mmCIF file of C-alpha atoms in Angstrom:
data_model
loop_
_atom_site.group_PDB
_atom_site.id
_atom_site.type_symbol
_atom_site.label_atom_id
_atom_site.label_comp_id
_atom_site.label_asym_id
_atom_site.label_seq_id
_atom_site.Cartn_x
_atom_site.Cartn_y
_atom_site.Cartn_z
ATOM 1 C CA MET R 1 21.297 -3.210 -24.656
ATOM 2 C CA ALA R 2 17.602 -3.767 -22.881
ATOM 3 C CA GLU R 3 15.827 -6.032 -25.742
ATOM 4 C CA SER R 4 19.552 -8.119 -25.533
ATOM 5 C CA LEU R 5 19.218 -8.518 -22.189
ATOM 6 C CA GLU R 6 15.865 -9.802 -22.196
ATOM 7 C CA LYS R 7 16.563 -12.075 -24.346
ATOM 8 C CA LYS R 8 19.335 -13.496 -22.975
ATOM 9 C CA ALA R 9 17.451 -13.702 -19.394
ATOM 10 C CA ILE R 10 14.695 -15.983 -21.616
ATOM 11 C CA GLU R 11 17.445 -17.671 -22.033
ATOM 12 C CA ILE R 12 18.362 -18.601 -18.872
ATOM 13 C CA TYR R 13 14.818 -18.767 -17.672
ATOM 14 C CA ASN R 14 14.420 -21.665 -20.310
ATOM 15 C CA ARG R 15 18.207 -23.331 -19.853
ATOM 16 C CA LEU R 16 17.048 -23.358 -15.599
ATOM 17 C CA ASN R 17 13.468 -24.362 -16.647
ATOM 18 C CA THR R 18 14.716 -26.879 -18.570
ATOM 19 C CA ASN R 19 16.790 -28.256 -16.392
ATOM 20 C CA TYR R 20 14.684 -27.390 -12.542
ATOM 21 C CA PRO R 21 11.730 -28.966 -13.519
ATOM 22 C CA ASN R 22 10.762 -29.296 -10.651
ATOM 23 C CA ALA R 23 11.242 -25.829 -8.586
ATOM 24 C CA ALA R 24 9.068 -25.534 -6.051
ATOM 25 C CA CYS R 25 8.686 -23.616 -2.452
ATOM 26 C CA SER R 26 10.636 -25.739 -0.171
ATOM 27 C CA LEU R 27 8.374 -25.023 2.483
ATOM 28 C CA ASN R 28 5.795 -27.536 3.224
ATOM 29 C CA HIS R 29 2.205 -25.816 3.674
ATOM 30 C CA LYS R 30 -0.993 -26.010 2.150
ATOM 31 C CA ASP R 31 -2.770 -22.475 2.849
ATOM 32 C CA PRO R 32 -1.107 -18.428 2.905
ATOM 33 C CA VAL R 33 -1.159 -18.437 6.575
ATOM 34 C CA GLN R 34 0.874 -21.698 6.999
ATOM 35 C CA LEU R 35 3.490 -20.509 4.728
ATOM 36 C CA LEU R 36 3.965 -16.927 6.104
ATOM 37 C CA VAL R 37 4.027 -18.762 9.217
ATOM 38 C CA SER R 38 6.802 -21.050 7.743
ATOM 39 C CA THR R 39 8.369 -18.415 6.010
ATOM 40 C CA ILE R 40 8.441 -16.536 9.510
ATOM 41 C CA LEU R 41 10.284 -19.057 10.641
ATOM 42 C CA SER R 42 12.785 -20.148 8.391
ATOM 43 C CA ALA R 43 14.733 -17.033 8.707
ATOM 44 C CA GLN R 44 17.990 -17.776 9.301
ATOM 45 C CA CYS R 45 17.195 -21.815 9.674
ATOM 46 C CA THR R 46 16.951 -24.293 6.538
ATOM 47 C CA ASP R 47 13.658 -25.080 5.257
ATOM 48 C CA LYS R 48 14.197 -28.549 6.137
ATOM 49 C CA GLN R 49 14.174 -27.797 9.361
ATOM 50 C CA VAL R 50 11.129 -25.773 9.501
ATOM 51 C CA ASN R 51 9.188 -28.596 7.669
ATOM 52 C CA LYS R 52 10.352 -30.643 10.795
ATOM 53 C CA ILE R 53 8.497 -28.412 12.917
ATOM 54 C CA THR R 54 5.837 -27.304 11.186
ATOM 55 C CA PRO R 55 3.817 -31.010 11.268
ATOM 56 C CA LYS R 56 3.184 -30.623 15.170
ATOM 57 C CA LEU R 57 2.556 -27.096 14.884
ATOM 58 C CA PHE R 58 0.004 -27.100 12.981
ATOM 59 C CA GLU R 59 -1.976 -29.915 14.015
ATOM 60 C CA LYS R 60 -1.920 -27.449 17.090
ATOM 61 C CA CYS R 61 -2.620 -24.342 15.424
ATOM 62 C CA LYS R 62 -4.850 -24.540 12.217
ATOM 63 C CA THR R 63 -6.488 -20.920 11.800
ATOM 64 C CA PRO R 64 -4.932 -17.815 12.750
ATOM 65 C CA GLU R 65 -7.419 -17.628 15.125
ATOM 66 C CA ASP R 66 -5.837 -21.130 16.876
ATOM 67 C CA PHE R 67 -1.980 -19.080 16.819
ATOM 68 C CA VAL R 68 -3.883 -16.563 18.634
ATOM 69 C CA ARG R 69 -5.455 -18.233 21.252
ATOM 70 C CA ILE R 70 -2.369 -20.710 21.617
ATOM 71 C CA ASP R 71 -0.778 -19.729 24.885
ATOM 72 C CA MET R 72 2.713 -17.975 24.474
ATOM 73 C CA ASP R 73 4.965 -20.666 26.523
ATOM 74 C CA GLU R 74 4.152 -23.513 24.082
ATOM 75 C CA LEU R 75 4.072 -21.649 21.097
ATOM 76 C CA MET R 76 8.186 -20.787 21.974
ATOM 77 C CA GLU R 77 8.553 -24.814 22.708
ATOM 78 C CA LEU R 78 6.373 -26.010 19.811
ATOM 79 C CA ILE R 79 9.128 -23.643 17.322
ATOM 80 C CA LYS R 80 12.146 -23.760 18.878
ATOM 81 C CA PRO R 81 14.070 -26.016 16.874
ATOM 82 C CA ALA R 82 14.204 -23.144 14.425
ATOM 83 C CA GLY R 83 15.955 -20.824 16.701
ATOM 84 C CA PHE R 84 15.357 -17.160 17.632
ATOM 85 C CA PHE R 85 12.554 -18.778 19.027
ATOM 86 C CA LYS R 86 11.299 -16.017 21.024
ATOM 87 C CA ASN R 87 11.227 -13.283 18.048
ATOM 88 C CA LYS R 88 9.178 -16.046 16.156
ATOM 89 C CA ALA R 89 7.059 -16.494 18.673
ATOM 90 C CA LYS R 90 6.253 -12.916 18.721
ATOM 91 C CA ALA R 91 6.419 -12.068 15.421
ATOM 92 C CA VAL R 92 3.799 -14.514 14.388
ATOM 93 C CA LYS R 93 0.968 -14.168 17.376
ATOM 94 C CA GLU R 94 1.613 -10.759 16.896
ATOM 95 C CA SER R 95 0.756 -10.805 12.533
ATOM 96 C CA MET R 96 -1.944 -13.178 13.706
ATOM 97 C CA GLN R 97 -3.819 -11.066 15.921
ATOM 98 C CA ILE R 98 -3.856 -8.097 13.102
ATOM 99 C CA ILE R 99 -5.151 -11.172 10.355
ATOM 100 C CA VAL R 100 -7.724 -11.597 12.824
ATOM 101 C CA LYS R 101 -8.711 -8.289 13.605
ATOM 102 C CA ASP R 102 -8.130 -6.466 10.554
ATOM 103 C CA TYR R 103 -8.635 -8.998 7.880
ATOM 104 C CA ASN R 104 -11.135 -11.216 9.353
ATOM 105 C CA GLY R 105 -8.641 -13.900 9.772
ATOM 106 C CA ASN R 106 -7.049 -14.018 5.628
ATOM 107 C CA VAL R 107 -3.195 -13.501 5.092
ATOM 108 C CA PRO R 108 -3.424 -9.761 2.878
ATOM 109 C CA ARG R 109 -2.740 -10.652 -0.545
ATOM 110 C CA SER R 110 -0.658 -6.966 -1.168
ATOM 111 C CA LEU R 111 3.182 -6.597 -0.269
ATOM 112 C CA GLU R 112 2.313 -3.408 1.416
ATOM 113 C CA GLU R 113 0.228 -4.876 3.173
ATOM 114 C CA LEU R 114 2.250 -8.127 4.262
ATOM 115 C CA ILE R 115 5.188 -6.026 5.030
ATOM 116 C CA LYS R 116 3.253 -4.008 8.180
ATOM 117 C CA LEU R 117 3.313 -7.400 9.544
ATOM 118 C CA PRO R 118 5.268 -8.239 12.791
ATOM 119 C CA GLY R 119 8.317 -10.590 11.281
ATOM 120 C CA VAL R 120 7.803 -9.843 7.815
ATOM 121 C CA GLY R 121 9.711 -8.275 4.911
ATOM 122 C CA ARG R 122 9.749 -8.256 1.265
ATOM 123 C CA LYS R 123 10.970 -11.795 0.824
ATOM 124 C CA THR R 124 9.281 -13.133 2.809
ATOM 125 C CA ALA R 125 5.722 -11.032 1.531
ATOM 126 C CA ASN R 126 6.661 -12.481 -2.078
ATOM 127 C CA VAL R 127 7.261 -15.739 -1.118
ATOM 128 C CA VAL R 128 3.333 -15.311 0.105
ATOM 129 C CA LEU R 129 1.959 -13.872 -2.495
ATOM 130 C CA GLY R 130 3.390 -15.993 -5.444
ATOM 131 C CA ASP R 131 3.670 -18.842 -3.248
ATOM 132 C CA GLY R 132 0.586 -18.499 -1.378
ATOM 133 C CA TYR R 133 -1.454 -16.649 -4.039
ATOM 134 C CA GLY R 134 0.045 -17.322 -7.310
ATOM 135 C CA ILE R 135 0.500 -12.981 -7.323
ATOM 136 C CA PRO R 136 3.693 -12.571 -10.089
ATOM 137 C CA SER R 137 6.423 -11.715 -7.619
ATOM 138 C CA ILE R 138 10.371 -12.389 -8.004
ATOM 139 C CA VAL R 139 11.784 -13.368 -4.414
ATOM 140 C CA VAL R 140 15.574 -12.302 -3.986
ATOM 141 C CA ASP R 141 17.458 -14.521 -1.866
ATOM 142 C CA THR R 142 21.200 -15.152 -1.551
ATOM 143 C CA HIS R 143 20.750 -17.038 -3.696
ATOM 144 C CA VAL R 144 18.772 -15.212 -6.278
ATOM 145 C CA LYS R 145 21.457 -12.262 -5.802
ATOM 146 C CA ARG R 146 24.770 -14.172 -6.291
ATOM 147 C CA ILE R 147 23.466 -15.542 -9.538
ATOM 148 C CA SER R 148 21.728 -12.178 -11.117
ATOM 149 C CA ARG R 149 24.893 -10.870 -10.706
ATOM 150 C CA ARG R 150 27.313 -13.213 -11.884
ATOM 151 C CA LEU R 151 24.922 -13.856 -14.921
ATOM 152 C CA GLY R 152 25.117 -10.033 -15.641
ATOM 153 C CA LEU R 153 21.799 -9.004 -15.363
ATOM 154 C CA THR R 154 21.803 -6.867 -12.444
ATOM 155 C CA ASN R 155 24.723 -4.604 -10.895
ATOM 156 C CA GLU R 156 22.925 -3.930 -7.618
ATOM 157 C CA LYS R 157 23.606 -5.051 -4.174
ATOM 158 C CA ASP R 158 20.342 -3.699 -3.227
ATOM 159 C CA PRO R 159 17.677 -6.597 -3.182
ATOM 160 C CA VAL R 160 14.878 -4.412 -3.769
ATOM 161 C CA LYS R 161 17.035 -2.849 -6.711
ATOM 162 C CA ILE R 162 18.028 -6.176 -7.543
ATOM 163 C CA GLU R 163 14.232 -7.233 -7.753
ATOM 164 C CA PHE R 164 12.990 -4.255 -10.035
ATOM 165 C CA ASP R 165 15.776 -5.278 -12.593
ATOM 166 C CA LEU R 166 14.884 -8.647 -12.705
ATOM 167 C CA MET R 167 10.941 -7.548 -13.435
ATOM 168 C CA LYS R 168 12.160 -5.373 -16.211
ATOM 169 C CA ILE R 169 14.330 -8.130 -18.194
ATOM 170 C CA PHE R 170 11.725 -11.329 -17.317
ATOM 171 C CA PRO R 171 8.312 -11.743 -18.013
ATOM 172 C CA GLU R 172 5.728 -11.429 -16.116
ATOM 173 C CA ASP R 173 4.325 -15.674 -16.051
ATOM 174 C CA THR R 174 7.877 -16.440 -14.912
ATOM 175 C CA TRP R 175 8.471 -13.942 -12.249
ATOM 176 C CA ILE R 176 7.497 -17.078 -9.068
ATOM 177 C CA LYS R 177 9.504 -19.411 -10.268
ATOM 178 C CA LEU R 178 12.508 -17.645 -11.355
ATOM 179 C CA GLY R 179 13.386 -17.567 -7.670
ATOM 180 C CA HIS R 180 13.217 -21.813 -7.512
ATOM 181 C CA LEU R 181 15.200 -21.927 -9.886
ATOM 182 C CA MET R 182 17.795 -20.239 -9.037
ATOM 183 C CA ILE R 183 18.267 -21.204 -5.573
ATOM 184 C CA ASP R 184 18.445 -25.005 -6.971
ATOM 185 C CA HIS R 185 20.957 -23.527 -9.205
ATOM 186 C CA GLY R 186 22.447 -21.967 -6.118
ATOM 187 C CA ARG R 187 22.770 -24.957 -3.831
ATOM 188 C CA LYS R 188 23.554 -27.328 -6.464
ATOM 189 C CA VAL R 189 25.871 -25.665 -9.167
ATOM 190 C CA CYS R 190 26.438 -21.994 -8.450
ATOM 191 C CA ASN R 191 28.070 -21.787 -5.285
ATOM 192 C CA ALA R 192 28.934 -18.736 -3.340
ATOM 193 C CA ARG R 193 32.545 -19.651 -2.741
ATOM 194 C CA ASN R 194 33.413 -22.663 -4.968
ATOM 195 C CA PRO R 195 30.822 -22.529 -8.410
ATOM 196 C CA LYS R 196 30.597 -25.460 -9.955
ATOM 197 C CA CYS R 197 31.544 -23.659 -13.421
ATOM 198 C CA GLU R 198 33.042 -26.754 -15.486
ATOM 199 C CA VAL R 199 29.329 -28.060 -15.512
ATOM 200 C CA CYS R 200 27.126 -25.450 -15.769
ATOM 201 C CA PHE R 201 24.867 -25.146 -18.552
ATOM 202 C CA LEU R 202 25.058 -21.639 -18.614
ATOM 203 C CA GLU R 203 28.341 -21.166 -18.693
ATOM 204 C CA ASP R 204 28.416 -19.011 -22.244
ATOM 205 C CA LEU R 205 25.540 -16.451 -20.697
ATOM 206 C CA CYS R 206 28.191 -16.052 -17.650
ATOM 207 C CA ASP R 207 30.009 -12.476 -16.879
ATOM 208 C CA PHE R 208 31.706 -14.033 -14.169
ATOM 209 C CA TYR R 209 32.676 -17.719 -15.729
ATOM 210 C CA ASN R 210 33.799 -14.974 -19.017
ATOM 211 C CA LYS R 211 36.252 -12.884 -16.840
ATOM 212 C CA ARG R 212 37.712 -15.494 -14.423
ATOM 213 C CA ASP R 213 41.500 -16.089 -15.007
ATOM 214 C CA ILE R 214 41.052 -19.683 -15.991
#
């Protein structure tokens, strides 16, 4: 059973990769600092909106030290369109203070250290590890959760348990791109309310499709 699930996982990955060859992180960034800040800002906000905010923000704040020095009111004003700007500004500033004080201005490279930063949960940490440092990690967002369950790759509802289930069946060198592939598929085909099963190239592998009364 485990072996067949692994084969299914690889087939799913290959088909996704064929259909979305350019799947990648949609947050514009040049380094792990920018990615960390962008990911904090993206909570309950679209990546597209964050990308409108960050050019001006990153022109003003080029280093963790700049984020530490910037006036809080000015920071809040710069990130206001992202929503929840008071909490996000506080998280960004406090995270950068820790990075400057404890990590010599470098974003931590481990999950355990990243999730200790204010405003950084497991999903944000995995984004930074994978897309910032190229360290194998699986990001489980709402799209990844939904698609993994529909395809029968996991029965779990908890994102951490889903992450562990996916890590067991997908090769490590696919982990980083896997999340981006599933996110693209979730946005374009496997929608939450009205999935476009009739045009899906994964229908023969999909438990959800095969159980539907159609």
